[in-house]
Amino acid sequence: MNNANTSSSIIDPHGRCIHKMRVQLTDACNFRCFYCMPAQVKFLPSKQLLSATEIIDICSELTNVGINEMRVSGGEPTLRKDFRQIIEGLDELNLLKLGLTSNAYFLDKELPFLKNTNCQHINISLDSLNKQSFAQITKTNYFDTVFQTILQTKAMGFHVKVNVVLLKGVNDAEVFDFIEFSARHKIEVRFLELMKIGPQNAKHEHLFISAREIIQKIEGSEKLTPQSVNCDSTSFNFTTSAGAHIGFIASESQPFCQFCSRLRLTATGILRACLMSEDGINLRYRNKAEYAAILHDVVSMKPNYRIDHIEQPMYQIGG
Ligand code: SAM
Ligand code: SF4
C-alpha cells in the first residue's frame, strides 16, 4: 500500500473535475447476463488485450496527470490469469481509492490476496435472490457461490456493495427481499436502472423500470431516509428504519452527466471519455510524453449531456 494521491485533478471544458477511471481488464466473462451480452459471444483474442505491464504503466502515467481513483472491471476481471499482478501494480500507485467490480464466481480465492492490498471496495453483481431467476438472468447455476462469496467478502471487512440491475417483470418484485437482505447482512444494495446499452436496446422499453417507480413502491410501506453523497456520486442513497442501506443509479431517468468525473480505459488500451460513446484515443504504444496532451483531447470529448443509447454491449466497454 502507498500514500494516497491528493493532487489536483483535470478540469474539463464544462468545469467537471475528472479524477476517476474504470479499467477494463478483459471483455471475457463466464456468465451470460442476458442484458449485458448475447448467448453466443466471441471474446477478443488475448494478444489484443493490454498486458499486465501495459495496464500498470498506463495507469501509473494517468495518476501523474490527475486520476486518483480507479475501479477494475470487465467482462469479469478475475478471469485474468495475471489478475494479482495487475492489482499489485495498481496497489503501488498513489490512489485515493481502488475498487473492483465482479460477478464473484472466482472471487473467494482472491479475497485473502486482496485483503493485503489497497483494493478494499468491492462491488458484486447479484440480480436476484431467487436461484431460478438468477439462472434465468445469468444463464448459470452459480447462485450459491455468488451469495456465499458476498457474505464472505463482507465478513473479511471489505467495503461491499451489491449491484442489482432492475428488470421489469424479472426481478422488480424482489426489491423488498433485497432491502431485507441489506438490513440483515449490513450490506449496501444498489439498484441500477437498465441502460440503453447493447443487446437489450430493442427490448429496453419492456424491461425498463425507473428508480422513481421503485422508490414510490417502497415508500408505500417503508420510510426512506435520504443519505448525503459526494456531488459526483452516481447514486442517491437511503436508509430504512430496519437498517437497510440502499442506493439508486438512475442513469436513464436522472442522468448525472453534468457531474461525471470519470474516464474509461478499455482492455485494448482505448482511453474513452464516456460510457455511451466510442470516442477515445488509443494509448497502446504511445510515448508517455504525449499523455498530458492525449488526456486533454479525451477530456474535451466528454459530452455534457446524456447520449441516448449505444449499440456496443457493456461487457465490451467495461461496466
Ligand atoms: N462482470 C462484472 C459484474 O458483473 O459485476 C463486472 C462487469 S459488468 C459489465 C459491470 C456492471 O454492469 C454489472 O453490475 C452489470 O450488472 C452492469 N450492467 C451490464 N449491462 C448493463 C446495462 N445495460 N444497464 C445497466 N447495468 C448494466
Ligand atoms: Fe459477465 Fe458482468 Fe456482463 Fe454478467 S454483467 S455477463 S457477469 S460482464
CSV table of C-alpha atoms and ligand atoms in Angstrom, one decimal:
chain,number,residue,atom,x,y,z
A,1,MET,CA,0.0,0.0,0.0
A,2,ASN,CA,1.1,3.5,-0.7
A,3,ASN,CA,0.3,7.1,0.3
A,4,ALA,CA,-2.8,8.4,-1.5
A,5,ASN,CA,-2.6,10.9,-4.2
A,6,THR,CA,-4.4,14.1,-3.3
A,7,SER,CA,-3.0,16.2,-6.1
A,8,SER,CA,-5.3,18.3,-8.2
A,9,SER,CA,-7.4,16.8,-11.0
A,10,ILE,CA,-8.2,17.6,-14.6
A,11,ILE,CA,-11.0,20.2,-15.2
A,12,ASP,CA,-12.9,19.6,-18.4
A,13,PRO,CA,-14.3,22.3,-20.7
A,14,HIS,CA,-17.6,22.0,-18.7
A,15,GLY,CA,-15.9,22.6,-15.4
A,16,ARG,CA,-16.2,18.9,-14.3
A,17,CYS,CA,-13.3,17.6,-12.2
A,18,ILE,CA,-12.1,14.4,-13.9
A,19,HIS,CA,-10.3,12.1,-11.4
A,20,LYS,CA,-11.8,8.6,-11.7
A,21,MET,CA,-11.2,5.8,-14.1
A,22,ARG,CA,-12.8,2.5,-14.9
A,23,VAL,CA,-10.1,0.0,-16.0
A,24,GLN,CA,-11.5,-2.9,-18.1
A,25,LEU,CA,-9.2,-5.9,-17.7
A,26,THR,CA,-10.9,-8.1,-20.2
A,27,ASP,CA,-14.1,-8.4,-22.2
A,28,ALA,CA,-14.4,-12.1,-21.4
A,29,CYS,CA,-16.9,-13.5,-18.8
A,30,ASN,CA,-18.0,-16.8,-17.5
A,31,PHE,CA,-21.6,-15.5,-17.1
A,32,ARG,CA,-24.0,-14.6,-19.8
A,33,CYS,CA,-26.3,-12.0,-18.2
A,34,PHE,CA,-28.9,-11.5,-21.0
A,35,TYR,CA,-28.9,-7.7,-20.7
A,36,CYS,CA,-25.2,-7.5,-21.0
A,37,MET,CA,-24.1,-9.9,-23.7
A,38,PRO,CA,-25.6,-12.3,-26.3
A,39,ALA,CA,-25.7,-16.1,-25.5
A,40,GLN,CA,-23.3,-16.7,-28.5
A,41,VAL,CA,-20.4,-14.4,-27.9
A,42,LYS,CA,-16.9,-14.2,-29.2
A,43,PHE,CA,-14.3,-12.6,-26.9
A,44,LEU,CA,-11.2,-10.8,-28.0
A,45,PRO,CA,-8.0,-12.9,-28.6
A,46,SER,CA,-5.8,-12.4,-25.6
A,47,LYS,CA,-3.0,-10.8,-27.6
A,48,GLN,CA,-5.3,-7.9,-28.4
A,49,LEU,CA,-5.6,-7.2,-24.6
A,50,LEU,CA,-3.2,-4.9,-22.8
A,51,SER,CA,-0.6,-6.9,-20.8
A,52,ALA,CA,-0.4,-6.5,-17.1
A,53,THR,CA,2.7,-4.4,-17.5
A,54,GLU,CA,1.0,-2.2,-20.1
A,55,ILE,CA,-2.1,-1.7,-17.8
A,56,ILE,CA,0.1,-0.7,-14.9
A,57,ASP,CA,2.3,1.6,-16.9
A,58,ILE,CA,-0.7,3.4,-18.5
A,59,CYS,CA,-2.5,3.7,-15.1
A,60,SER,CA,0.7,4.9,-13.5
A,61,GLU,CA,1.1,7.7,-16.1
A,62,LEU,CA,-2.5,8.7,-15.7
A,63,THR,CA,-2.1,9.1,-11.9
A,64,ASN,CA,0.6,11.6,-12.7
A,65,VAL,CA,-1.9,13.7,-14.6
A,66,GLY,CA,-4.7,13.7,-12.1
A,67,ILE,CA,-6.5,10.3,-11.9
A,68,ASN,CA,-6.7,9.3,-8.3
A,69,GLU,CA,-9.5,6.7,-8.1
A,70,MET,CA,-9.7,3.5,-10.1
A,71,ARG,CA,-12.0,0.6,-10.3
A,72,VAL,CA,-11.2,-2.6,-12.3
A,73,SER,CA,-14.0,-4.2,-14.1
A,74,GLY,CA,-14.7,-6.3,-17.3
A,75,GLY,CA,-16.1,-8.6,-18.6
A,76,GLU,CA,-15.1,-10.5,-15.5
A,77,PRO,CA,-11.8,-9.1,-14.2
A,78,THR,CA,-11.0,-12.1,-12.0
A,79,LEU,CA,-10.7,-14.3,-15.2
A,80,ARG,CA,-7.4,-12.7,-16.0
A,81,LYS,CA,-4.6,-15.1,-15.1
A,82,ASP,CA,-2.4,-12.1,-14.2
A,83,PHE,CA,-5.2,-10.5,-12.1
A,84,ARG,CA,-3.0,-10.4,-9.0
A,85,GLN,CA,0.0,-8.9,-10.9
A,86,ILE,CA,-2.3,-6.1,-12.1
A,87,ILE,CA,-3.8,-5.4,-8.7
A,88,GLU,CA,-0.3,-5.5,-7.1
A,89,GLY,CA,0.8,-2.9,-9.7
A,90,LEU,CA,-2.2,-0.7,-9.2
A,91,ASP,CA,-1.8,-1.0,-5.4
A,92,GLU,CA,1.6,0.7,-5.8
A,93,LEU,CA,0.1,3.8,-7.4
A,94,ASN,CA,-0.9,6.9,-5.4
A,95,LEU,CA,-4.6,6.2,-5.5
A,96,LEU,CA,-7.2,7.5,-3.0
A,97,LYS,CA,-9.4,4.6,-3.8
A,98,LEU,CA,-9.0,1.3,-5.7
A,99,GLY,CA,-12.1,-0.9,-6.3
A,100,LEU,CA,-13.2,-4.0,-8.1
A,101,THR,CA,-16.5,-4.9,-9.8
A,102,SER,CA,-17.0,-8.7,-10.1
A,103,ASN,CA,-19.6,-11.4,-10.6
A,104,ALA,CA,-17.9,-13.1,-7.6
A,105,TYR,CA,-17.6,-16.6,-9.1
A,106,PHE,CA,-13.8,-16.7,-8.7
A,107,LEU,CA,-13.6,-14.0,-6.1
A,108,ASP,CA,-13.3,-16.2,-2.9
A,109,LYS,CA,-9.8,-17.4,-3.8
A,110,GLU,CA,-8.7,-13.8,-4.4
A,111,LEU,CA,-10.0,-12.3,-1.1
A,112,PRO,CA,-7.0,-13.2,1.1
A,113,PHE,CA,-4.7,-11.6,-1.5
A,114,LEU,CA,-6.9,-8.5,-1.9
A,115,LYS,CA,-7.1,-8.1,1.8
A,116,ASN,CA,-3.4,-7.1,1.8
A,117,THR,CA,-3.9,-4.5,-0.9
A,118,ASN,CA,-5.5,-1.1,-1.3
A,119,CYS,CA,-8.3,-2.8,-3.2
A,120,GLN,CA,-10.9,-2.7,-0.5
A,121,HIS,CA,-14.1,-1.5,-2.3
A,122,ILE,CA,-15.7,-4.5,-3.9
A,123,ASN,CA,-19.0,-4.3,-5.9
A,124,ILE,CA,-20.7,-7.6,-6.7
A,125,SER,CA,-23.5,-8.2,-9.1
A,126,LEU,CA,-26.4,-10.1,-7.9
A,127,ASP,CA,-29.6,-9.5,-9.8
A,128,SER,CA,-31.8,-12.0,-8.0
A,129,LEU,CA,-32.1,-13.7,-4.6
A,130,ASN,CA,-34.0,-16.4,-6.2
A,131,LYS,CA,-32.0,-19.3,-7.7
A,132,GLN,CA,-34.2,-19.9,-10.7
A,133,SER,CA,-34.4,-16.2,-11.6
A,134,PHE,CA,-30.6,-15.8,-11.1
A,135,ALA,CA,-30.1,-18.7,-13.5
A,136,GLN,CA,-32.6,-17.2,-16.0
A,137,ILE,CA,-30.7,-13.9,-15.9
A,138,THR,CA,-27.1,-15.1,-15.8
A,139,LYS,CA,-27.5,-18.4,-17.7
A,140,THR,CA,-25.5,-20.1,-14.9
A,141,ASN,CA,-26.3,-22.1,-11.8
A,142,TYR,CA,-23.8,-20.3,-9.6
A,143,PHE,CA,-26.2,-18.6,-7.2
A,144,ASP,CA,-24.9,-20.3,-4.1
A,145,THR,CA,-21.3,-19.5,-4.9
A,146,VAL,CA,-22.0,-15.8,-5.5
A,147,PHE,CA,-24.3,-15.4,-2.5
A,148,GLN,CA,-21.8,-17.1,-0.1
A,149,THR,CA,-18.9,-15.1,-1.5
A,150,ILE,CA,-20.8,-11.8,-0.9
A,151,LEU,CA,-21.2,-12.8,2.7
A,152,GLN,CA,-17.5,-13.9,2.9
A,153,THR,CA,-16.4,-10.6,1.4
A,154,LYS,CA,-18.3,-8.6,4.0
A,155,ALA,CA,-17.1,-10.9,6.8
A,156,MET,CA,-13.5,-10.1,5.8
A,157,GLY,CA,-14.1,-6.4,6.3
A,158,PHE,CA,-14.2,-5.2,2.7
A,159,HIS,CA,-16.5,-2.3,1.7
A,160,VAL,CA,-19.1,-4.4,-0.2
A,161,LYS,CA,-21.9,-3.2,-2.4
A,162,VAL,CA,-24.3,-5.4,-4.2
A,163,ASN,CA,-25.4,-4.2,-7.7
A,164,VAL,CA,-28.9,-5.1,-8.9
A,165,VAL,CA,-30.0,-4.2,-12.4
A,166,LEU,CA,-33.7,-3.5,-12.2
A,167,LEU,CA,-35.5,-5.6,-14.9
A,168,LYS,CA,-39.3,-5.2,-15.1
A,169,GLY,CA,-41.2,-8.5,-14.7
A,170,VAL,CA,-38.0,-10.3,-14.0
A,171,ASN,CA,-36.6,-9.1,-10.6
A,172,ASP,CA,-38.6,-5.9,-9.7
A,173,ALA,CA,-40.8,-7.9,-7.3
A,174,GLU,CA,-37.7,-8.7,-5.3
A,175,VAL,CA,-37.0,-5.2,-4.2
A,176,PHE,CA,-38.3,-5.8,-0.6
A,177,ASP,CA,-36.2,-9.1,-0.4
A,178,PHE,CA,-33.1,-7.1,-1.3
A,179,ILE,CA,-34.0,-4.5,1.4
A,180,GLU,CA,-34.3,-7.2,3.9
A,181,PHE,CA,-31.0,-8.7,2.7
A,182,SER,CA,-29.3,-5.4,3.2
A,183,ALA,CA,-30.7,-4.9,6.7
A,184,ARG,CA,-29.9,-8.5,7.7
A,185,HIS,CA,-26.3,-8.6,6.4
A,186,LYS,CA,-25.4,-4.9,6.7
A,187,ILE,CA,-24.5,-4.7,3.0
A,188,GLU,CA,-25.4,-1.8,0.8
A,189,VAL,CA,-27.6,-2.7,-2.2
A,190,ARG,CA,-27.7,-0.5,-5.2
A,191,PHE,CA,-30.5,-0.7,-7.8
A,192,LEU,CA,-29.3,0.2,-11.3
A,193,GLU,CA,-31.7,1.3,-14.0
A,194,LEU,CA,-31.2,-0.8,-17.1
A,195,MET,CA,-29.2,1.4,-19.5
A,196,LYS,CA,-29.8,1.5,-23.3
A,197,ILE,CA,-26.5,-0.3,-24.0
A,198,GLY,CA,-26.0,-3.2,-26.3
A,199,PRO,CA,-28.2,-6.2,-26.8
A,200,GLN,CA,-31.3,-5.1,-25.0
A,201,ASN,CA,-31.8,-1.8,-26.7
A,202,ALA,CA,-34.7,-3.2,-28.7
A,203,LYS,CA,-36.4,-4.6,-25.7
A,204,HIS,CA,-35.5,-1.7,-23.4
A,205,GLU,CA,-38.9,-0.3,-23.0
A,206,HIS,CA,-40.3,-3.7,-22.0
A,207,LEU,CA,-37.6,-4.4,-19.4
A,208,PHE,CA,-37.0,-0.9,-18.1
A,209,ILE,CA,-38.4,0.3,-14.7
A,210,SER,CA,-37.4,3.6,-13.3
A,211,ALA,CA,-35.8,4.2,-9.9
A,212,ARG,CA,-38.7,6.6,-9.2
A,213,GLU,CA,-41.3,3.8,-9.6
A,214,ILE,CA,-39.3,1.5,-7.3
A,215,ILE,CA,-38.9,4.3,-4.7
A,216,GLN,CA,-42.6,5.0,-4.7
A,217,LYS,CA,-43.4,1.3,-4.3
A,218,ILE,CA,-41.0,1.1,-1.3
A,219,GLU,CA,-42.4,4.3,0.2
A,220,GLY,CA,-45.8,2.6,0.3
A,221,SER,CA,-44.6,0.5,3.2
A,222,GLU,CA,-41.2,1.8,4.4
A,223,LYS,CA,-39.8,5.2,5.4
A,224,LEU,CA,-36.8,6.0,3.3
A,225,THR,CA,-34.3,8.4,4.9
A,226,PRO,CA,-32.1,10.2,2.4
A,227,GLN,CA,-28.3,10.0,2.9
A,228,SER,CA,-25.7,12.5,1.8
A,229,VAL,CA,-23.4,11.6,-1.0
A,230,ASN,CA,-20.5,13.3,-2.9
A,231,CYS,CA,-21.6,15.6,-5.6
A,232,ASP,CA,-20.1,13.3,-8.3
A,233,SER,CA,-21.7,10.3,-6.9
A,234,THR,CA,-23.6,8.2,-9.4
A,235,SER,CA,-26.2,7.1,-6.8
A,236,PHE,CA,-28.6,8.6,-4.4
A,237,ASN,CA,-28.9,6.7,-1.2
A,238,PHE,CA,-31.4,5.9,1.6
A,239,THR,CA,-31.6,4.0,4.8
A,240,THR,CA,-34.6,2.3,6.2
A,241,SER,CA,-35.7,2.0,9.8
A,242,ALA,CA,-34.6,-1.7,9.8
A,243,GLY,CA,-31.1,-0.6,8.9
A,244,ALA,CA,-31.0,-1.3,5.2
A,245,HIS,CA,-28.7,0.8,3.1
A,246,ILE,CA,-30.0,1.2,-0.5
A,247,GLY,CA,-28.9,3.3,-3.4
A,248,PHE,CA,-30.3,4.0,-6.9
A,249,ILE,CA,-28.3,4.6,-10.0
A,250,ALA,CA,-30.8,6.3,-12.3
A,251,SER,CA,-28.6,6.6,-15.3
A,252,GLU,CA,-31.6,6.7,-17.7
A,253,SER,CA,-34.3,8.7,-15.9
A,254,GLN,CA,-32.0,11.1,-14.0
A,255,PRO,CA,-28.6,11.1,-15.8
A,256,PHE,CA,-25.7,12.6,-13.9
A,257,CYS,CA,-23.6,13.6,-16.9
A,258,GLN,CA,-23.2,17.2,-15.6
A,259,PHE,CA,-21.3,15.8,-12.6
A,260,CYS,CA,-19.4,13.0,-14.3
A,261,SER,CA,-15.8,12.7,-13.1
A,262,ARG,CA,-14.9,9.5,-15.0
A,263,LEU,CA,-12.8,8.2,-17.9
A,264,ARG,CA,-12.6,4.7,-19.1
A,265,LEU,CA,-9.6,2.6,-20.2
A,266,THR,CA,-10.7,-0.4,-22.3
A,267,ALA,CA,-8.9,-3.7,-22.2
A,268,THR,CA,-7.3,-2.9,-25.6
A,269,GLY,CA,-6.0,0.4,-24.4
A,270,ILE,CA,-8.5,3.0,-25.6
A,271,LEU,CA,-8.9,5.9,-23.2
A,272,ARG,CA,-12.5,6.9,-23.7
A,273,ALA,CA,-14.4,9.8,-22.5
A,274,CYS,CA,-17.9,8.4,-21.9
A,275,LEU,CA,-19.6,5.0,-21.4
A,276,MET,CA,-22.1,6.0,-24.1
A,277,SER,CA,-19.7,7.0,-26.8
A,278,GLU,CA,-17.0,5.0,-28.6
A,279,ASP,CA,-14.9,8.2,-29.0
A,280,GLY,CA,-11.5,7.8,-27.5
A,281,ILE,CA,-7.7,7.6,-28.1
A,282,ASN,CA,-5.6,4.5,-28.1
A,283,LEU,CA,-2.8,4.7,-25.5
A,284,ARG,CA,-1.1,1.5,-26.5
A,285,TYR,CA,2.4,2.1,-27.8
A,286,ARG,CA,2.1,5.8,-27.2
A,287,ASN,CA,5.0,7.8,-25.9
A,288,LYS,CA,4.5,8.8,-22.2
A,289,ALA,CA,5.4,12.4,-23.1
A,290,GLU,CA,2.2,12.5,-25.1
A,291,TYR,CA,-0.1,11.6,-22.2
A,292,ALA,CA,-0.9,15.1,-21.0
A,293,ALA,CA,-2.0,16.2,-24.5
A,294,ILE,CA,-3.9,12.9,-25.1
A,295,LEU,CA,-5.7,13.3,-21.8
A,296,HIS,CA,-6.6,16.9,-22.7
A,297,ASP,CA,-8.0,15.7,-26.0
A,298,VAL,CA,-10.0,12.9,-24.4
A,299,VAL,CA,-11.4,15.0,-21.7
A,300,SER,CA,-12.6,17.6,-24.3
A,301,MET,CA,-14.5,14.7,-26.0
A,302,LYS,CA,-16.7,14.2,-22.8
A,303,PRO,CA,-20.3,15.1,-23.7
A,304,ASN,CA,-22.1,17.3,-21.2
A,305,TYR,CA,-25.4,15.7,-22.0
A,306,ARG,CA,-26.7,12.1,-21.9
A,307,ILE,CA,-26.2,10.3,-25.2
A,308,ASP,CA,-29.4,8.3,-25.7
A,309,HIS,CA,-28.1,4.8,-26.4
A,310,ILE,CA,-25.1,2.8,-27.6
A,311,GLU,CA,-25.1,-0.4,-29.6
A,312,GLN,CA,-21.8,-1.6,-28.2
A,313,PRO,CA,-22.6,-4.0,-25.3
A,314,MET,CA,-21.5,-3.3,-21.7
A,315,TYR,CA,-19.0,-6.2,-21.5
A,316,GLN,CA,-17.1,-4.7,-24.4
A,317,ILE,CA,-16.9,-1.3,-22.8
A,318,GLY,CA,-16.1,-2.2,-19.2
A,319,GLY,CA,-19.0,-1.7,-16.8
B,1,SAM,N1,-18.7,-9.0,-14.5
B,1,SAM,C1,-18.7,-8.0,-13.5
B,1,SAM,C2,-20.0,-7.8,-12.9
B,1,SAM,O1,-21.0,-8.3,-13.5
B,1,SAM,O2,-20.1,-7.2,-11.8
B,1,SAM,C3,-18.2,-6.6,-14.0
B,1,SAM,C4,-18.6,-6.2,-15.3
B,1,SAM,S1,-20.3,-5.8,-15.5
B,1,SAM,C5,-20.4,-5.3,-17.2
B,1,SAM,C6,-20.4,-4.3,-14.5
B,1,SAM,C7,-21.8,-3.9,-14.2
B,1,SAM,O3,-22.5,-3.5,-15.3
B,1,SAM,C8,-22.7,-5.1,-13.5
B,1,SAM,O4,-23.2,-4.6,-12.3
B,1,SAM,C9,-23.8,-5.2,-14.6
B,1,SAM,O5,-25.0,-5.7,-14.0
B,1,SAM,C10,-23.9,-3.9,-15.2
B,1,SAM,N2,-24.5,-3.8,-16.5
B,1,SAM,C11,-24.3,-4.5,-17.6
B,1,SAM,N3,-25.1,-4.1,-18.6
B,1,SAM,C12,-25.9,-3.2,-18.1
B,1,SAM,C13,-27.0,-2.4,-18.6
B,1,SAM,N4,-27.4,-2.5,-19.9
B,1,SAM,N5,-27.6,-1.4,-17.8
B,1,SAM,C14,-27.2,-1.3,-16.5
B,1,SAM,N6,-26.2,-2.0,-16.0
B,1,SAM,C15,-25.5,-2.9,-16.7
B,2,SF4,FE1,-20.5,-11.0,-17.2
B,2,SF4,FE2,-20.8,-9.0,-15.6
B,2,SF4,FE3,-21.8,-8.9,-18.1
B,2,SF4,FE4,-22.9,-10.5,-16.3
B,2,SF4,S1,-22.9,-8.3,-16.2
B,2,SF4,S2,-22.3,-11.1,-18.4
B,2,SF4,S3,-21.2,-11.1,-15.0
B,2,SF4,S4,-19.7,-9.0,-17.5
